[in-house]
Short mmCIF file of N, CA and C in Angstrom, two decimals:
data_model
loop_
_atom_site.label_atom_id
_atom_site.label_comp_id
_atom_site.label_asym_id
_atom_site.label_seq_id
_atom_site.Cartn_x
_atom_site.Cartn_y
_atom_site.Cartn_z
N UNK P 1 0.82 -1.22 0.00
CA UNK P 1 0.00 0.00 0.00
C UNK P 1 0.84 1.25 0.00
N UNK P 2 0.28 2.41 0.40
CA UNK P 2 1.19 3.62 0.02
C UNK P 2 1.73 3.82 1.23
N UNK P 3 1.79 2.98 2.62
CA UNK P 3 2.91 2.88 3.86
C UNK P 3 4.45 2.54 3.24
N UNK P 4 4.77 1.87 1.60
CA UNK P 4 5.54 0.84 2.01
C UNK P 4 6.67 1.59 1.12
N UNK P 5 8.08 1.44 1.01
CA UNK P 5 9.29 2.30 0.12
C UNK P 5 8.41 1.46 -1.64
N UNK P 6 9.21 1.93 -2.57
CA UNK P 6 8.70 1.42 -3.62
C UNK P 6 9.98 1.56 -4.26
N UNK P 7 10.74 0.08 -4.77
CA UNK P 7 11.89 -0.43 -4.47
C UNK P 7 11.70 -0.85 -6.37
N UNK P 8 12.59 -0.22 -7.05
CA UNK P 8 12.59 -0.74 -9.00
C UNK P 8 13.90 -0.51 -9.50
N UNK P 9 13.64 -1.72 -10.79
CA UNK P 9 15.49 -1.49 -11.23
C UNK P 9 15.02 -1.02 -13.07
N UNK P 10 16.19 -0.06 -13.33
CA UNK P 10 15.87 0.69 -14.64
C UNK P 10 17.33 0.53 -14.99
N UNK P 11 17.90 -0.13 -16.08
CA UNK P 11 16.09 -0.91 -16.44
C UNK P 11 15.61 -2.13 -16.43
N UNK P 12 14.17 -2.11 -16.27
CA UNK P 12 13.61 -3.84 -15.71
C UNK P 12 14.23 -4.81 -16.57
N UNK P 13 14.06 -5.87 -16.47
CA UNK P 13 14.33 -7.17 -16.98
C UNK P 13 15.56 -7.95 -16.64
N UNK P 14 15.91 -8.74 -16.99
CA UNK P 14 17.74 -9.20 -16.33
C UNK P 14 18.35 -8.22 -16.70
N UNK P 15 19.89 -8.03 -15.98
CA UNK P 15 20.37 -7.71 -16.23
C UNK P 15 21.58 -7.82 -17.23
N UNK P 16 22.56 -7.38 -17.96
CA UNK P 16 23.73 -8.00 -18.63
C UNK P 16 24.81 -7.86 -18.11
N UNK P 17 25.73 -9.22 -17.87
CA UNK P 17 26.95 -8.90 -16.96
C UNK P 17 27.92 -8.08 -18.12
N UNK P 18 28.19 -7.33 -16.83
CA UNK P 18 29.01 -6.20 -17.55
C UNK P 18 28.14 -4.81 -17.68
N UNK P 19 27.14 -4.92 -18.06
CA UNK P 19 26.61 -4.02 -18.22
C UNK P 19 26.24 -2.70 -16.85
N UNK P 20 25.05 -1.77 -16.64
CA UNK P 20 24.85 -1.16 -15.81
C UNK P 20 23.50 -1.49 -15.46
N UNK P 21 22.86 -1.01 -14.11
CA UNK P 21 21.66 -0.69 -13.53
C UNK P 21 21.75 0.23 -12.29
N UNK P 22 20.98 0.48 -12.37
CA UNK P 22 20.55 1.86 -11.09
C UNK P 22 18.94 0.86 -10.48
N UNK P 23 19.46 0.49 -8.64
CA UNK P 23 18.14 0.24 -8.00
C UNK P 23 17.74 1.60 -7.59
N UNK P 24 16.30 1.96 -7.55
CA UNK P 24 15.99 3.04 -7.45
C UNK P 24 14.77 2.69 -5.63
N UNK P 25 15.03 3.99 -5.19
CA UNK P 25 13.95 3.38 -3.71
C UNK P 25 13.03 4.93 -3.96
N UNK P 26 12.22 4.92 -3.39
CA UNK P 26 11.43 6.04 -3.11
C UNK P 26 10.46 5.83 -2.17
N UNK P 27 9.68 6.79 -1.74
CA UNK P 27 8.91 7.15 -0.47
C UNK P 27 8.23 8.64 -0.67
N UNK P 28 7.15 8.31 0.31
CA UNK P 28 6.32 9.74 0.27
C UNK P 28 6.49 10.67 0.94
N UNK P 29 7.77 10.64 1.87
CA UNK P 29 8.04 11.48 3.07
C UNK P 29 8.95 12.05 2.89
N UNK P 30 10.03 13.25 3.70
CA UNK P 30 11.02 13.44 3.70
C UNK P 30 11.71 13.78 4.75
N UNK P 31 13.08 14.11 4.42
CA UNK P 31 13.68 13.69 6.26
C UNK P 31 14.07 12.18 6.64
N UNK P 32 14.33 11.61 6.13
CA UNK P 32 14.72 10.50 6.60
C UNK P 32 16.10 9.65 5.47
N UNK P 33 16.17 8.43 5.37
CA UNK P 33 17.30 8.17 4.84
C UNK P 33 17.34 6.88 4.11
N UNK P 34 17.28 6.31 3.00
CA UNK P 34 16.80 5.08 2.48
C UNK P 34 18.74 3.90 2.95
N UNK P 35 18.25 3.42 3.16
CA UNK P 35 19.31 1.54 3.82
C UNK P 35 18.97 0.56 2.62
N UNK P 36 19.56 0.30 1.74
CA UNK P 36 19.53 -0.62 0.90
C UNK P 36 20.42 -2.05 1.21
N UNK P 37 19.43 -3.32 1.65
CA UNK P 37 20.21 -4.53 1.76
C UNK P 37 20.21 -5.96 0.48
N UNK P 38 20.92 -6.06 0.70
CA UNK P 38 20.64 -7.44 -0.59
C UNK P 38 20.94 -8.88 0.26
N UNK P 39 20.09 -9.83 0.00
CA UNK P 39 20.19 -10.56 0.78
C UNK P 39 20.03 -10.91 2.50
N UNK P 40 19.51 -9.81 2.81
CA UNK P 40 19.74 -9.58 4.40
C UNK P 40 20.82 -8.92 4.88
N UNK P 41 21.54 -8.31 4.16
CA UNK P 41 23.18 -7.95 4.53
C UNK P 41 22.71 -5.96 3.98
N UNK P 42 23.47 -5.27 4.96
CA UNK P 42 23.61 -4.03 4.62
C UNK P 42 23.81 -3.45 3.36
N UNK P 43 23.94 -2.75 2.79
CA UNK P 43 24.71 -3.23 1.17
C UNK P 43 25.07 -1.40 1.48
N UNK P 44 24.27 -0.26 1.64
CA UNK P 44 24.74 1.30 1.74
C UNK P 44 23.74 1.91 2.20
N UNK P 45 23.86 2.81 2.40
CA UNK P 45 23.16 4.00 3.25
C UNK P 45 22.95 4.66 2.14
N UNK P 46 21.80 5.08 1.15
CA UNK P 46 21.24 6.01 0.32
C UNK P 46 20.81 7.70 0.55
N UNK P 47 21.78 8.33 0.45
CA UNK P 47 21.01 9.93 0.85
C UNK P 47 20.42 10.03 -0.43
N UNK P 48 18.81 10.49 0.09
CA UNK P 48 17.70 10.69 -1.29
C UNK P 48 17.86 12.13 -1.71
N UNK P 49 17.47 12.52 -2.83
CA UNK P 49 16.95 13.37 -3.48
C UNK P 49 15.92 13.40 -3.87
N UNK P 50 14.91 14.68 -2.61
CA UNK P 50 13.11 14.76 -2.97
C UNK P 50 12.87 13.54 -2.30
N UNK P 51 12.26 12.59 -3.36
CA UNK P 51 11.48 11.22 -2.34
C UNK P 51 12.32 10.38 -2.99
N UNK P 52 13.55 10.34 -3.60
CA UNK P 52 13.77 9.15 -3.99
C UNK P 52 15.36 9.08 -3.70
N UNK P 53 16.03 7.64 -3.81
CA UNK P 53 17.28 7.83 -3.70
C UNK P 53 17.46 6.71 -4.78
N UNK P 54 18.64 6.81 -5.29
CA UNK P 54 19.39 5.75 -6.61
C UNK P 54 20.81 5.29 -6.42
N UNK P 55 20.62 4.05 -6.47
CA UNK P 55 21.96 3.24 -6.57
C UNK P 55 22.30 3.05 -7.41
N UNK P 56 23.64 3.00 -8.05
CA UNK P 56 23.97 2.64 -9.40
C UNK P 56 24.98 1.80 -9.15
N UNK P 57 25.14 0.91 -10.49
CA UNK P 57 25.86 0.11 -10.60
C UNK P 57 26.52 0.12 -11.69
N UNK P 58 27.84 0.42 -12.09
CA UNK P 58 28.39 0.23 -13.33
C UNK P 58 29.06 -1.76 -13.44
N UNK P 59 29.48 -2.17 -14.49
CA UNK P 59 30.54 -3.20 -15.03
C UNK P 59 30.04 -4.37 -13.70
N UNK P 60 28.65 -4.37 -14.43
CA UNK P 60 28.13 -5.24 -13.00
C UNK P 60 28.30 -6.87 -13.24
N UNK P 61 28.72 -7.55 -12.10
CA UNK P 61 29.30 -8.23 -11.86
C UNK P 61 28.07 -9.87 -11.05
N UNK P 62 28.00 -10.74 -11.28
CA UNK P 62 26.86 -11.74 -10.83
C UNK P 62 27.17 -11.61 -9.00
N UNK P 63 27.72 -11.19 -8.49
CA UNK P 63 27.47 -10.28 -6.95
C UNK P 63 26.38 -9.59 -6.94
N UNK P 64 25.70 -8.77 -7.95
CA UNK P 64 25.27 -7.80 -8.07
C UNK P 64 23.63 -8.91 -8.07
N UNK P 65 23.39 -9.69 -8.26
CA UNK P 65 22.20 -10.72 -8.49
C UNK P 65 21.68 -11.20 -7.57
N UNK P 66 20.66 -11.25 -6.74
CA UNK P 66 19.94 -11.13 -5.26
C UNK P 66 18.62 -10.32 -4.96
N UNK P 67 18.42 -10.70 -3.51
CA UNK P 67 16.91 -10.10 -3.11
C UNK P 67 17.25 -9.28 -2.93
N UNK P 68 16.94 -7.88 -3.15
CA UNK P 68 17.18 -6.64 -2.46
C UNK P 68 16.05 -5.99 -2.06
N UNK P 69 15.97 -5.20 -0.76
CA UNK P 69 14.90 -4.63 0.25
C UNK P 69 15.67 -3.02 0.31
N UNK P 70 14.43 -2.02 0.36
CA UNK P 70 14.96 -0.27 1.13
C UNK P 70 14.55 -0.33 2.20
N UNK P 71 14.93 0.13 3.10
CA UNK P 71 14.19 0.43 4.51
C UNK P 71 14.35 2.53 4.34
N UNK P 72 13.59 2.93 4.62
CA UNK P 72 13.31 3.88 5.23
C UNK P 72 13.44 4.47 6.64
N UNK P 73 14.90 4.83 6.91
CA UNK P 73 14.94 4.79 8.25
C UNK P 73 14.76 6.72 8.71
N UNK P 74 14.79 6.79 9.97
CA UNK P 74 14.53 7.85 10.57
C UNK P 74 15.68 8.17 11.54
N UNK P 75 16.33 9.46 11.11
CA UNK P 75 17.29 9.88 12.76
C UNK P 75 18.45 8.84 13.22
N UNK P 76 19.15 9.32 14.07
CA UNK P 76 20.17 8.60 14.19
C UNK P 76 20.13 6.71 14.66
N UNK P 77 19.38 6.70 15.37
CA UNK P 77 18.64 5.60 16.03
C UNK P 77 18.51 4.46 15.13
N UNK P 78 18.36 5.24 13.61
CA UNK P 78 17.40 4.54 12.81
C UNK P 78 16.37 3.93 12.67
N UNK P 79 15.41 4.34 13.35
CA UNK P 79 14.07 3.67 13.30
C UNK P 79 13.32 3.57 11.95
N UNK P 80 13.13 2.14 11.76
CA UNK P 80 12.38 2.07 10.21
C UNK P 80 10.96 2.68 10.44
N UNK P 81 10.72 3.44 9.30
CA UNK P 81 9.68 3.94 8.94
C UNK P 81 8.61 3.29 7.85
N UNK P 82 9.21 2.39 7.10
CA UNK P 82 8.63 2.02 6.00
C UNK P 82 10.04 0.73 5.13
N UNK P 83 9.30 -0.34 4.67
CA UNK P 83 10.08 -0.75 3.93
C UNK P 83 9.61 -1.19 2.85
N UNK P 84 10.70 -2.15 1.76
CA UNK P 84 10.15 -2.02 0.36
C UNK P 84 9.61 -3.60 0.02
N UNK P 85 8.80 -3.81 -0.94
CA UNK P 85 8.97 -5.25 -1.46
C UNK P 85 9.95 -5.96 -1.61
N UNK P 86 10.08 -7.32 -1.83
CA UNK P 86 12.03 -7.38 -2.06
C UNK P 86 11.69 -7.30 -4.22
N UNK P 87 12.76 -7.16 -4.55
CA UNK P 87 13.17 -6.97 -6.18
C UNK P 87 13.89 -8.18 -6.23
N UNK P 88 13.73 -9.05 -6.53
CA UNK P 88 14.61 -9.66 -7.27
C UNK P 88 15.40 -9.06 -8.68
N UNK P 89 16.71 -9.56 -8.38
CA UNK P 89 17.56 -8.99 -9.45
C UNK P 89 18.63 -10.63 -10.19
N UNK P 90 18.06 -10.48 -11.37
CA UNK P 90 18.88 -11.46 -12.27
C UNK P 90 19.86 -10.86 -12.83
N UNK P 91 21.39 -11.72 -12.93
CA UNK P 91 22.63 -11.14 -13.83
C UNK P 91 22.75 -12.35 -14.80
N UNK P 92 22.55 -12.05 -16.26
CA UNK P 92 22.83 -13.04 -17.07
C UNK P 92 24.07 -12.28 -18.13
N UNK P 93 24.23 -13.19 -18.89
CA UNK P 93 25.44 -13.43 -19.90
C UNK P 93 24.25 -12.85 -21.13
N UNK P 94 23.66 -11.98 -21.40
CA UNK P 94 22.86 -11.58 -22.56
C UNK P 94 23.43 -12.10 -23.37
N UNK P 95 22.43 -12.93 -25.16
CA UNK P 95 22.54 -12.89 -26.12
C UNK P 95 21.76 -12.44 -26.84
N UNK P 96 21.96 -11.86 -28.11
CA UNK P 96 21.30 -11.59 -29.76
C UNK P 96 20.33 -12.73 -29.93
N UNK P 97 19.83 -12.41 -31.03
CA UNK P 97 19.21 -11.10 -31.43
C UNK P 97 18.16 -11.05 -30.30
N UNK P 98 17.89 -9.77 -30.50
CA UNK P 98 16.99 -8.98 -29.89
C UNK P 98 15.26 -9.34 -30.38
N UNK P 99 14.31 -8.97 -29.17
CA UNK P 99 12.83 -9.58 -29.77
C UNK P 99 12.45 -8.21 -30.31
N UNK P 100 11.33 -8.45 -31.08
CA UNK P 100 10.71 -7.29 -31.69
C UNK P 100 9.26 -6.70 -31.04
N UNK P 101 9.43 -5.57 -30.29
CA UNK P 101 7.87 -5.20 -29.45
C UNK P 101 6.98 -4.14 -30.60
N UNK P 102 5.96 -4.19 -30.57
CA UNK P 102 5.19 -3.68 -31.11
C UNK P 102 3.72 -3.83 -30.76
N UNK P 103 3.04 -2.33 -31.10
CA UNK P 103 2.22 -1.85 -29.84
C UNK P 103 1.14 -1.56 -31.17
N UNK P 104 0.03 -2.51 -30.97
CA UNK P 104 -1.17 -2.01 -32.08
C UNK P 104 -2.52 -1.48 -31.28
N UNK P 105 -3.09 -0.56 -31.95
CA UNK P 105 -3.10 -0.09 -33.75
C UNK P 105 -1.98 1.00 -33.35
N UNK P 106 -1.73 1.52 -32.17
CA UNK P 106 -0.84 2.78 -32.48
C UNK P 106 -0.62 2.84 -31.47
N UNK P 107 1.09 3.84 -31.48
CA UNK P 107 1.91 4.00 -30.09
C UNK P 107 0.98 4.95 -28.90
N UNK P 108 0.16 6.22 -29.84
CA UNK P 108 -0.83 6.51 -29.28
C UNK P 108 -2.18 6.85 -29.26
N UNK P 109 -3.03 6.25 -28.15
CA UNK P 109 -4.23 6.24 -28.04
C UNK P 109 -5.09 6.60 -27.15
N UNK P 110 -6.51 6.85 -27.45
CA UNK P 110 -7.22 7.44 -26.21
C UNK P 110 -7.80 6.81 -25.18
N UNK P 111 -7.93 7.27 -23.72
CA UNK P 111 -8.19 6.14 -22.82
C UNK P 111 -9.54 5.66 -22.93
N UNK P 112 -9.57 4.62 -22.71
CA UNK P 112 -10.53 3.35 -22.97
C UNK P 112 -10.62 2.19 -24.43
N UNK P 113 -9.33 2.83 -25.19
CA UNK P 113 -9.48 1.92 -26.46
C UNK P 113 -8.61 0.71 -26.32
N UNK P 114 -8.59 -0.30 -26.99
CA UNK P 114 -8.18 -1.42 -26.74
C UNK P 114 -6.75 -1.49 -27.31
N UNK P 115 -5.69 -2.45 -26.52
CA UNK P 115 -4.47 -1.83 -27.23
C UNK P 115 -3.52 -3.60 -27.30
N UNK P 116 -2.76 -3.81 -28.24
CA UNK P 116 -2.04 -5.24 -28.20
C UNK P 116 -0.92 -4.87 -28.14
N UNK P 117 -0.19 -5.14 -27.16
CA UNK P 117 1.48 -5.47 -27.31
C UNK P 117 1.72 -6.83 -27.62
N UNK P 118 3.15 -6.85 -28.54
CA UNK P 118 3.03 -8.04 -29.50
C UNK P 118 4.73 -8.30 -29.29
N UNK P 119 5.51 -9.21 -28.40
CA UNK P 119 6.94 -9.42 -28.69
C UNK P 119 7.34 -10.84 -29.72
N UNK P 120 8.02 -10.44 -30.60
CA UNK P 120 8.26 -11.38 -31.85
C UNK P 120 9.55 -11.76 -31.51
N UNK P 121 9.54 -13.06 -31.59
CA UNK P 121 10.99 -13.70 -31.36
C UNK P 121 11.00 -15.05 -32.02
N UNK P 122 12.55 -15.07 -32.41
CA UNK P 122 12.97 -16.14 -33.88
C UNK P 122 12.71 -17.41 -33.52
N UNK P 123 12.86 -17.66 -32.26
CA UNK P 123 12.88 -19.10 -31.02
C UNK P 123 11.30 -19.43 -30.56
N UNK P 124 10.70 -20.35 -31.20
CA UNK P 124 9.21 -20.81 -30.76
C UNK P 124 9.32 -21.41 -29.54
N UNK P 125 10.25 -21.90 -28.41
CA UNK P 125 10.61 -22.53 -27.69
C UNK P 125 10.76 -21.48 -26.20
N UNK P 126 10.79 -20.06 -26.54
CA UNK P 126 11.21 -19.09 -25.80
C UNK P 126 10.19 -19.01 -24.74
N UNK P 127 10.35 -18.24 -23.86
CA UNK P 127 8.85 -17.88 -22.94
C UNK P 127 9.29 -16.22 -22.95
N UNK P 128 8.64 -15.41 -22.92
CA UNK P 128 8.84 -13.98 -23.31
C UNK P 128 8.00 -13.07 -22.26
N UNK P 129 8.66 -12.03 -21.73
CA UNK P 129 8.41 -11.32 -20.31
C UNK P 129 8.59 -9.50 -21.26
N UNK P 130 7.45 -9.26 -20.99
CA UNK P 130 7.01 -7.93 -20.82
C UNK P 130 7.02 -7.05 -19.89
N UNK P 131 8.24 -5.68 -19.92
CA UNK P 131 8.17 -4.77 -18.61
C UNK P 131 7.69 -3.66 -19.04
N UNK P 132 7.19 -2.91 -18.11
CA UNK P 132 6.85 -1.49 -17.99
C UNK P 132 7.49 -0.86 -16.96
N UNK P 133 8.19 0.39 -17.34
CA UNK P 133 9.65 0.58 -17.03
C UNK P 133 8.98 1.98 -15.70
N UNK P 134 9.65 1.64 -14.89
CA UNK P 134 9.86 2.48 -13.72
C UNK P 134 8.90 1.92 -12.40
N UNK P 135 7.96 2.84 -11.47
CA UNK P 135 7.40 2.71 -10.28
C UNK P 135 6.46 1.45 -10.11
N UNK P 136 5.48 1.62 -11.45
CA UNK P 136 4.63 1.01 -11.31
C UNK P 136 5.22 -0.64 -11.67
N UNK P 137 5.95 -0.70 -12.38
CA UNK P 137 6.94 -1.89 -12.49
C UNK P 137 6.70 -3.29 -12.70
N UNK P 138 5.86 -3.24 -13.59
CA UNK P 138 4.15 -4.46 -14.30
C UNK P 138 5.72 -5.03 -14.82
N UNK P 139 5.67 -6.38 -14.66
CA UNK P 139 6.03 -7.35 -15.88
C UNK P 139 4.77 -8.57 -15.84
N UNK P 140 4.76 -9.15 -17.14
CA UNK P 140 3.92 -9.78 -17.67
C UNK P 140 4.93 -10.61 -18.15
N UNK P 141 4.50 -12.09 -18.04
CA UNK P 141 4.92 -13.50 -18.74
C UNK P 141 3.77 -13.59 -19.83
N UNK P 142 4.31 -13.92 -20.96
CA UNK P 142 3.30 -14.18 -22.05
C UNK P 142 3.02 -15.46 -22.22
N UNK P 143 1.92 -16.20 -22.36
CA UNK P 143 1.83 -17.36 -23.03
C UNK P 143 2.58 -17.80 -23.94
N UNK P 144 3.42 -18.93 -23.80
CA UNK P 144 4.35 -19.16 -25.06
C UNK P 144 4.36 -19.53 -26.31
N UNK P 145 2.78 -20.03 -26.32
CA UNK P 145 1.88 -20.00 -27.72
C UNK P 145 1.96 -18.61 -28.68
N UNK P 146 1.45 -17.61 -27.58
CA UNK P 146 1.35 -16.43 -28.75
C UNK P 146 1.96 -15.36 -27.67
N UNK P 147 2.92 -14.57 -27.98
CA UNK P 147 3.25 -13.42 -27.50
C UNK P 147 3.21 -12.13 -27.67
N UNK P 148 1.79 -12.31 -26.74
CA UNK P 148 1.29 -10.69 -27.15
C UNK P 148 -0.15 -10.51 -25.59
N UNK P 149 0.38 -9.39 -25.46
CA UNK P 149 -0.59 -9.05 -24.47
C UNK P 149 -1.62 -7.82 -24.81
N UNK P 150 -2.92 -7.88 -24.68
CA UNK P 150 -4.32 -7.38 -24.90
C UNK P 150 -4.69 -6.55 -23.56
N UNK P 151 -4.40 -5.23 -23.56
CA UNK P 151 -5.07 -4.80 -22.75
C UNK P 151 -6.34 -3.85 -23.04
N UNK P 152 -7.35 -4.39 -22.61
CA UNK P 152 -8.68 -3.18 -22.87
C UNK P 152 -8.93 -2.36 -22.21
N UNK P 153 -9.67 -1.67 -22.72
CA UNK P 153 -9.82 -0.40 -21.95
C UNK P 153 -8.45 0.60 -21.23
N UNK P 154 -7.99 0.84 -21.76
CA UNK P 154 -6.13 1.40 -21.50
C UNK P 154 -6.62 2.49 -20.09
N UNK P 155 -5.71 2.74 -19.59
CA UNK P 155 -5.90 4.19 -18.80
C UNK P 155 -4.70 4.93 -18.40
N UNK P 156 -5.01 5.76 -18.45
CA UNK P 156 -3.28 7.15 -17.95
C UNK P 156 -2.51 5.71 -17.64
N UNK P 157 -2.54 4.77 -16.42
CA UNK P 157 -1.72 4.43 -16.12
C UNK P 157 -0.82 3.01 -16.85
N UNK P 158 -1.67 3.19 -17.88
CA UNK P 158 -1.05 2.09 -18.54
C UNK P 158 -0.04 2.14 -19.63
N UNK P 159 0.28 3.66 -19.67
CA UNK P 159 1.14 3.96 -20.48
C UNK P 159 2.56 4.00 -20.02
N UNK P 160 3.34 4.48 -20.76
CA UNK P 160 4.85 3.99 -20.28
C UNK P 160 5.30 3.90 -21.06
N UNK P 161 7.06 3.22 -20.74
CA UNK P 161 7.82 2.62 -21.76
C UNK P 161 8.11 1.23 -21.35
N UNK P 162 7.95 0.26 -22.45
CA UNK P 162 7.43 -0.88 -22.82
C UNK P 162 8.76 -1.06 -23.63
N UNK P 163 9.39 -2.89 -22.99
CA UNK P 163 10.41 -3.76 -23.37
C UNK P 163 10.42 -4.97 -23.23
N UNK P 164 10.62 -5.73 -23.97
CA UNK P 164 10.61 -7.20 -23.94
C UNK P 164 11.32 -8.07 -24.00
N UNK P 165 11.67 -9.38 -23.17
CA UNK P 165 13.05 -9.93 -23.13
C UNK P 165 12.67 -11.26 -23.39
N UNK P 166 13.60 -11.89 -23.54
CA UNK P 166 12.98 -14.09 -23.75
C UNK P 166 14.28 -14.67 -23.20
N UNK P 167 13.26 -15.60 -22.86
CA UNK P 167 14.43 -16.80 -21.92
C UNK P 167 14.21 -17.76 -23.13
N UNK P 168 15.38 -18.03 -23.33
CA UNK P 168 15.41 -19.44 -24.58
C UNK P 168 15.58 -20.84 -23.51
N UNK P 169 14.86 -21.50 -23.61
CA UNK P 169 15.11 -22.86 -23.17
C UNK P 169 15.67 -24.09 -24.00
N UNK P 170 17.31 -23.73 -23.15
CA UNK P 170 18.24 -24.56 -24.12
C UNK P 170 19.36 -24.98 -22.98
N UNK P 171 20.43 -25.49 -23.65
CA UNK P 171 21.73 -26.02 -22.60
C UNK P 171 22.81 -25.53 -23.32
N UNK P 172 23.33 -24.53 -22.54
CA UNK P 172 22.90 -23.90 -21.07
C UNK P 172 21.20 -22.88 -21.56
N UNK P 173 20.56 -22.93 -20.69
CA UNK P 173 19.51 -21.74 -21.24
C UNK P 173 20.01 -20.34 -21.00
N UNK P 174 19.73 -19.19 -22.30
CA UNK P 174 19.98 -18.05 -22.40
C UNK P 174 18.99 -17.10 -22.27
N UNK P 175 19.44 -15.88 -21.74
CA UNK P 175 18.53 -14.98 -21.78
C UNK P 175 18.90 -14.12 -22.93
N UNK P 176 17.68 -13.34 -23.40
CA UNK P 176 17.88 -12.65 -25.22
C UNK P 176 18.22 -11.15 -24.53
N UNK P 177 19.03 -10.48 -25.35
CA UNK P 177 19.14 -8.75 -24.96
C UNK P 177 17.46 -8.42 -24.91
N UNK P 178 17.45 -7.50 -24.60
CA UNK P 178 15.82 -6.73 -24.44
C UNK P 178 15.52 -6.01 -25.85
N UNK P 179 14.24 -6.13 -26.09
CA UNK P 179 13.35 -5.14 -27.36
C UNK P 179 14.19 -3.83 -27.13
N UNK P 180 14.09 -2.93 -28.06
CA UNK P 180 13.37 -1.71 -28.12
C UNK P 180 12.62 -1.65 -26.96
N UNK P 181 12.84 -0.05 -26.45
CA UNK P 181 11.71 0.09 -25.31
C UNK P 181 10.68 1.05 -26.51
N UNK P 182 9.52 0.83 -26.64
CA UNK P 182 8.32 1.43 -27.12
C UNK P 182 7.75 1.86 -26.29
N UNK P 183 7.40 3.25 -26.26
CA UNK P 183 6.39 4.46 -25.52
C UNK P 183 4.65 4.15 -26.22
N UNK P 184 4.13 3.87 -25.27
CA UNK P 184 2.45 4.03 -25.16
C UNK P 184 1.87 4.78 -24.61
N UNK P 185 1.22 6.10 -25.37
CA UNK P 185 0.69 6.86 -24.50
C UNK P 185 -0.67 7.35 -24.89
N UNK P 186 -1.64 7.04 -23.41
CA UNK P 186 -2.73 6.77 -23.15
C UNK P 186 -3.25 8.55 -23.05
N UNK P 187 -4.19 9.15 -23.91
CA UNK P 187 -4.16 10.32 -23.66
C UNK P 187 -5.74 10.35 -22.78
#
């Protein structure tokens, strides 16, 4: 509910070793100090900016892959005020090619019309995960029959930026680089 930190990684989906991510924490209050742990273990002390504070990670490393929690603490004492969901965070070895997202009839539309996101990928064998990038932090597993998700009736909040990733099920199994992020916006 709106007691709790609201804990997202940008950008969603696995990550690529080597690559970067920023965990992001936020809260509705201010004055206080976000504690980021992974695993149960301390990991840093976050001074926020406004309601939010950001961790970054450059040349990230499978260390970097774990539960991670914000606490919201208060004053020296630290008394928690609020904490976050945990995030799971995946570090994979990304491969090519990339899936193809696409957003019908159009990138934009008015609220209440019906809208398909569609991720195309070369591998019939794949299972394919849909994010919506930042707070609200929707991922969707697609049926591995057809990959494409139908949402009706759209609203403000269903817009965003929209990316799509696939797990190939193989030996070893791979994860695919991410879509294109595609913008949907719900007017």
């Amino acid at each position: 509910g709106d007691s709790s930190v609201i804990i997202y990684l940008q950008p969603p989906g696995v990550t690529p070793l080597g690559g970067s991510a920023i965990i992001h924490c936020e809260y509705q209050r201010h004055g206080g100090t976000f504690v980021l742990y992974r695993s149960g273990k301390k990991l840093r002390t976050l001074k926020p900016h406004g309601r939010r504070a950001e961790f970054l990670i450059s040349n990230v490393t499978r260390s970097f892959a774990g539960p991670y929690t914000c606490h919201y603490v208060h004053g020296d004492n630290r008394t928690i005020l609020a904490r976050s969901d945990t995030l799971e965070v995946l570090v994979e070895e990304l491969q090519g090619p990339r899936p193809v997202l696409s957003i019908l009839p159009k990138h934009e539309v008015t609220a209440g019309s019906d809208v398909l996101l569609r991720c195309t990928f070369w591998n019939d064998s794949a299972t394919c995960f849909l994010y919506l990038e930042g707070p609200a932090g929707t991922h969707y597993q697609f049926p591995s029959t057809e990959a494409a998700l139908h949402l009706s009736r759209v609203e403000p909040g269903n817009g965003g930026r929209y990316t799509c990733q696939c797990f190939i099920k193989q030996t070893p199994p791979t994860w695919s680089v991410p879509s294109e992020f595609l913008e949907l916006v719900v007017r």
